[in-house]
Coordinates of C-alpha atoms and ligand atoms in Angstrom, one line a residue:
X141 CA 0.0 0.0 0.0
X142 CA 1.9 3.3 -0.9
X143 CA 2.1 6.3 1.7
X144 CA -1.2 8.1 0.5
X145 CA -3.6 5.0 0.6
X146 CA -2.1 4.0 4.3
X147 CA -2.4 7.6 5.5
X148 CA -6.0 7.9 4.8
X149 CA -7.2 4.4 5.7
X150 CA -5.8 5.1 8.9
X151 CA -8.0 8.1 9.6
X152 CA -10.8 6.1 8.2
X153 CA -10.0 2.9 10.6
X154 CA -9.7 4.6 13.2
X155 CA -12.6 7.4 12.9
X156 CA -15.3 4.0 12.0
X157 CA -13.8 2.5 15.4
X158 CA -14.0 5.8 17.3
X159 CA -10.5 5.2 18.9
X160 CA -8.4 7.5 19.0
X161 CA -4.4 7.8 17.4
X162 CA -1.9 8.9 19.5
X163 CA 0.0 10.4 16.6
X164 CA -0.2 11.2 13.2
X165 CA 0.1 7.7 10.8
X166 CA 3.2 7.5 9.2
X167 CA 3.8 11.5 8.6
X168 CA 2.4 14.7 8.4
X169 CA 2.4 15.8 4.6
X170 CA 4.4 18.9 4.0
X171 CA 2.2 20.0 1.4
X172 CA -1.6 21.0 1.1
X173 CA -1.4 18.8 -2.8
X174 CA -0.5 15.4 -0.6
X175 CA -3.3 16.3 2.0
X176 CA -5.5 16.6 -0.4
X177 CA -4.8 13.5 -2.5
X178 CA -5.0 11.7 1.2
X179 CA -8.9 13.4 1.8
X180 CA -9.2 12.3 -1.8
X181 CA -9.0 8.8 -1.1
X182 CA -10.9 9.2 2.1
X183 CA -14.4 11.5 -0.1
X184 CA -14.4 8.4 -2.2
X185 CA -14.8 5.8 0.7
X186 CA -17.8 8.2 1.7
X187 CA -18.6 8.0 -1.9
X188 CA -22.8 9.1 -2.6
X189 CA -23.6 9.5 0.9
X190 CA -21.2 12.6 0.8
X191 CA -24.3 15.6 2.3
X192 CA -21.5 18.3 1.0
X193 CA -18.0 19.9 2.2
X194 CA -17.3 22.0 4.7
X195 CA -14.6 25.2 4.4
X196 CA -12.4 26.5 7.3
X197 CA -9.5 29.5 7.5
X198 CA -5.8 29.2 7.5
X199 CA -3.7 31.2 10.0
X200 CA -2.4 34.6 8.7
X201 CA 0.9 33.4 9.3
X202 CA 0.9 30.0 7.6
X203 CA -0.4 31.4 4.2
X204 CA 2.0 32.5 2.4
X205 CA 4.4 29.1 2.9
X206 CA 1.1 27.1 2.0
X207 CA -0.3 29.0 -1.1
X208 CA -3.8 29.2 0.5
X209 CA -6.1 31.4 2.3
X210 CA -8.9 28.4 3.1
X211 CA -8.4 24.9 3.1
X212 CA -11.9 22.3 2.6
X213 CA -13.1 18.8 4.1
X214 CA -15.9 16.8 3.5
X215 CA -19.3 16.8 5.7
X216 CA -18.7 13.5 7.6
X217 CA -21.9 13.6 9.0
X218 CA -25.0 15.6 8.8
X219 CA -27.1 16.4 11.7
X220 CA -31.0 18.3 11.3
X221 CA -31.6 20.5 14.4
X222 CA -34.5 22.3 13.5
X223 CA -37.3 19.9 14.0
X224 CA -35.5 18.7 17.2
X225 CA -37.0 18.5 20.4
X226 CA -34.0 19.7 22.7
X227 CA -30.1 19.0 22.0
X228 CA -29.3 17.1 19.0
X229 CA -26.4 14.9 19.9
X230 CA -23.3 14.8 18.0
X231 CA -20.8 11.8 18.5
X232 CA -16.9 12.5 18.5
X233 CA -13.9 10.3 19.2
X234 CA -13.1 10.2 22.9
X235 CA -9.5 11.3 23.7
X236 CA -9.4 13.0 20.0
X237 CA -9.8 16.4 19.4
X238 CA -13.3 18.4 19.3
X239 CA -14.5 22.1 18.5
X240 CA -17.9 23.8 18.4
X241 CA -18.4 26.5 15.6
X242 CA -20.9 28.8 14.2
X243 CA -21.2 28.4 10.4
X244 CA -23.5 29.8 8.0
X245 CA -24.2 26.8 5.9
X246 CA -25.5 27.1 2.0
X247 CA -28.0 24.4 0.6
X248 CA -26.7 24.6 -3.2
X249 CA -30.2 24.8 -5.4
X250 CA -28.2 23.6 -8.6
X251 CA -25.6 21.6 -10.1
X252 CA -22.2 22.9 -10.4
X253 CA -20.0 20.9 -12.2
X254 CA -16.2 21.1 -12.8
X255 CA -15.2 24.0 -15.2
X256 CA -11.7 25.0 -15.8
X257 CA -13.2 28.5 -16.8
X258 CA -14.6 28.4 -13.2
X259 CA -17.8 30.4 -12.5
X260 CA -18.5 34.0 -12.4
X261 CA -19.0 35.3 -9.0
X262 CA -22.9 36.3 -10.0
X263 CA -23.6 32.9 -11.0
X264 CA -22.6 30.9 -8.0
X265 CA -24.2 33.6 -6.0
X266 CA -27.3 32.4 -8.2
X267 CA -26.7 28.9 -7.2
X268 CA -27.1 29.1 -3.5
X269 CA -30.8 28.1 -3.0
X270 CA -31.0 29.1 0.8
X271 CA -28.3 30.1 3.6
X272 CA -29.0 28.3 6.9
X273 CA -28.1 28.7 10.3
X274 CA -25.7 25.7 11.9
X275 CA -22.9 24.4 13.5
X276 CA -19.9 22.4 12.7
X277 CA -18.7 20.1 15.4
X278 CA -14.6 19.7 14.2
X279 CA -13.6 16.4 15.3
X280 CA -10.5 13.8 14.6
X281 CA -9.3 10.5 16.1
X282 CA -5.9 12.6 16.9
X283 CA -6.0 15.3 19.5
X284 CA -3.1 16.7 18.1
X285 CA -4.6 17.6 14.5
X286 CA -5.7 21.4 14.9
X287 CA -2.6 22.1 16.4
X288 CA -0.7 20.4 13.8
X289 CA -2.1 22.4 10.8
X290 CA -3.3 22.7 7.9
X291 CA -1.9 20.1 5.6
X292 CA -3.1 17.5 9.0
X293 CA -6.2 19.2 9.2
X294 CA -6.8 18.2 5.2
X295 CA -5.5 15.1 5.7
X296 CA -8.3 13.6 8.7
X297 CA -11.2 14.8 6.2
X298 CA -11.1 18.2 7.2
X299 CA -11.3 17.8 11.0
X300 CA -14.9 17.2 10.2
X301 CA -17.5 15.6 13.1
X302 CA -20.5 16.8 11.7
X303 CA -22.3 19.9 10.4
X304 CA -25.8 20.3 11.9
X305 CA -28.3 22.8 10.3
X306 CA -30.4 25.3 11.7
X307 CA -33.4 26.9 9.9
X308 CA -32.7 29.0 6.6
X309 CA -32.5 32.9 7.4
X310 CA -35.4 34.2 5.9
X311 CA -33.6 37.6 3.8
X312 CA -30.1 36.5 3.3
X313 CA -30.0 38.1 0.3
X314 CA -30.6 41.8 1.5
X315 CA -29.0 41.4 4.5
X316 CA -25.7 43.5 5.3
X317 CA -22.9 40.9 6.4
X318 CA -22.4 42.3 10.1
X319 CA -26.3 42.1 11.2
X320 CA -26.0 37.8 10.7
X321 CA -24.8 37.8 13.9
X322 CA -23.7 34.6 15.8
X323 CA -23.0 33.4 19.3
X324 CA -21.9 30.3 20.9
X325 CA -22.0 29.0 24.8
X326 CA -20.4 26.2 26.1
X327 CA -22.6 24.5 29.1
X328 CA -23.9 28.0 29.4
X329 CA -21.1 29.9 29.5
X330 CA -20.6 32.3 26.8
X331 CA -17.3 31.5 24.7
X332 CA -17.7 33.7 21.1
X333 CA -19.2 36.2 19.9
X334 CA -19.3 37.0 16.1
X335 CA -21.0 37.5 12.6
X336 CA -20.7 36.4 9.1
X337 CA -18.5 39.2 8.1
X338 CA -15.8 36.8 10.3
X339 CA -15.8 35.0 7.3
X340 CA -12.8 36.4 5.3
X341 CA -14.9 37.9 2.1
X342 CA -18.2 36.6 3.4
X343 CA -19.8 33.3 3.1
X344 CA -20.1 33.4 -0.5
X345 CA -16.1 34.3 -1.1
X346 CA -15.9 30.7 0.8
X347 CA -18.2 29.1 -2.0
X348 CA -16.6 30.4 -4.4
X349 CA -12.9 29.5 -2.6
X350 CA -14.4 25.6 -2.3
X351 CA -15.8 25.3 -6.0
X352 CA -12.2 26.4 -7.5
X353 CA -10.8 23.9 -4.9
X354 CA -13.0 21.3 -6.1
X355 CA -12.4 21.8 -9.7
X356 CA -8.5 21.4 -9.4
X357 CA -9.5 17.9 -8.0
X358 CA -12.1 17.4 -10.7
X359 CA -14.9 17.5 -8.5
X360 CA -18.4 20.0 -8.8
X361 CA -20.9 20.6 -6.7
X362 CA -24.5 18.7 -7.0
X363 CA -27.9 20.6 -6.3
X364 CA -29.0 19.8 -2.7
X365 CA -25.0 20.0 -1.1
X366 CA -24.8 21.7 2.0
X367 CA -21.7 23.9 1.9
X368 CA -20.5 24.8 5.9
X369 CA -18.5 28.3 5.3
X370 CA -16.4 28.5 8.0
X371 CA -15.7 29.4 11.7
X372 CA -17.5 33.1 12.9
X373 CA -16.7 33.2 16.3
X374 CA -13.9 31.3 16.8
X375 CA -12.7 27.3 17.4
X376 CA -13.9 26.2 21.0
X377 CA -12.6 23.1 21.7
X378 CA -14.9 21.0 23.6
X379 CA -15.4 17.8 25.3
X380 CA -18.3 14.7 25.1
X381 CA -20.7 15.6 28.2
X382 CA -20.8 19.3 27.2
X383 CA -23.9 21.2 25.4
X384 CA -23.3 23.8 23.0
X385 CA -25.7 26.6 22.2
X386 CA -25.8 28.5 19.4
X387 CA -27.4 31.6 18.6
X388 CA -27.9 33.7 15.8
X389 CA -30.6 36.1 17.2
X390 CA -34.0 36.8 15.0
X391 CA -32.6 34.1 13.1
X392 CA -32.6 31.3 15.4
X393 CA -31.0 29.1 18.1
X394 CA -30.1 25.8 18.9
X395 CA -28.3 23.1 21.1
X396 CA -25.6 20.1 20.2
X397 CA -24.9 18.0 22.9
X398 CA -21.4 16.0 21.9
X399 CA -21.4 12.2 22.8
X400 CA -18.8 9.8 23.3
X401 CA -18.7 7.8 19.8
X402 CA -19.0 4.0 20.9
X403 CA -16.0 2.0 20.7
X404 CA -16.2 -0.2 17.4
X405 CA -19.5 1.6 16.0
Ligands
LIG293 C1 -11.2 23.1 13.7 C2 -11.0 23.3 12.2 O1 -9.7 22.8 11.9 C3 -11.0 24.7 11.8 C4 -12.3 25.1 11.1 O2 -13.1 24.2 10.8 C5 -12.6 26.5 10.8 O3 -11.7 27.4 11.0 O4 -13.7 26.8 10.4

């Protein structure tokens, strides 16, 4: 099995055994090109079930060596919240790493596929069917992975748990970035505060970001992909047991309660 293959199916055993890995298989790719051939192989083990990808930030100071503002992931799992009757519970890897974010998630309302002419800005703005309030829960077998970086971070299928969705905001369209605003507590406490204009560009510079990423890999987009835009308040590491709210005002609120993934599920 070369290094790629035995990277990724590492991730992947470990993550359908919810045990954790005490250290990063083999070696951490140097590059963001290996990482991604590594999530490559692991978004075709998902293969149809794939709900859609989810897009997160690089550091400012890691950009320049790395060639990239934004790296992606797949959804691992996605999780409804807004029919739910109190928490919905989101399981993670006990003893790896987990973090509670407040995303702005797109449900794309048409097919996108790869085109090497890319897509004008308009016309991906004309794709998003509905922008919906959510979550992602980050979360890897290796409690190490955030604080390794980017090219690790690409490598365990994005440091994806689970993207849970909130109800679709209602205007999103003629709403000025800053008034989305967004707010996560941990077990009541509040921990962030933010809004979508966190997003570097907005939400839709992320789409667009994700769709050129995509291409390079000769991937598109399908209509009814949930796209997760990235961190507004921050990466808030948290632990099974714990309840997260999160709030986004006129727009909505809700509560993930992250689980201990059984052993072997
Ligand atoms: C925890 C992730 O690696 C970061 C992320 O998802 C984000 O910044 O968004």
């Amino acid at each position: 099995m070369d290094r790629i293959a035995a990277i990724a199916d590492a991730f992947i055993a470990a993550r359908a055994a919810g045990t954790a890995l005490d250290a990063f298989p083999l070696s951490q790719p140097e590059t963001l090109d290996e990482a991604y051939r590594i999530q490559d192989r692991e978004v075709d083990e998902i293969g149809a079930a794939l709900p859609g990808w989810k897009i997160a930030g690089v550091r400012p100071d890691l950009r320049a060596a790395l060639g990239a503002e934004r790296v992606a992931g797949p959804i691992t799992r996605l999780v409804d919240a807004r029919r739910a009757d109190g928490a919905v519970e989101v399981p993670v890897v006990a003893g790896g790493f987990a973090a509670a974010e407040a995303e702005f998630v797109l449900l794309l309302g048409r097919d996108l596929p790869p085109r090497a002419e890319g897509y004008a800005a308009e016309d991906l703005a004309a794709a998003v069917a509905a922008v919906h309030i959510g979550a992602e829960i980050a979360g890897s077998p290796l409690a190490t992975l955030n604080d390794l970086g980017p090219t690790a971070v690409v490598s365990d299928h994005g440091n994806n748990a689970a993207i849970v969705i909130g109800p679709a905001i209602g205007d999103w369209r003629a709403r000025p970035l800053e008034s989305l605003t967004s707010r996560v507590a941990i077990d009541g406490a509040t921990i962030g505060e933010g809004d979508a204009a966190r997003v570097a560009g907005g939400p839709l510079a992320a789409f667009a970001f994700l769709v050129a990423n995509l291409a390079r890999r000769g991937r598109g987009l399908r209509a009814g992909d949930w796209i997760s835009t990235g961190a507004t308040t921050g990466v808030h590491v948290i632990t099974p047991g714990s309840v997260a709210t999160f709030d986004f005002g006129a727009a909505g609120a809700f509560e993930v309660r992250i689980v201990a993934q059984p052993r072997g599920a």
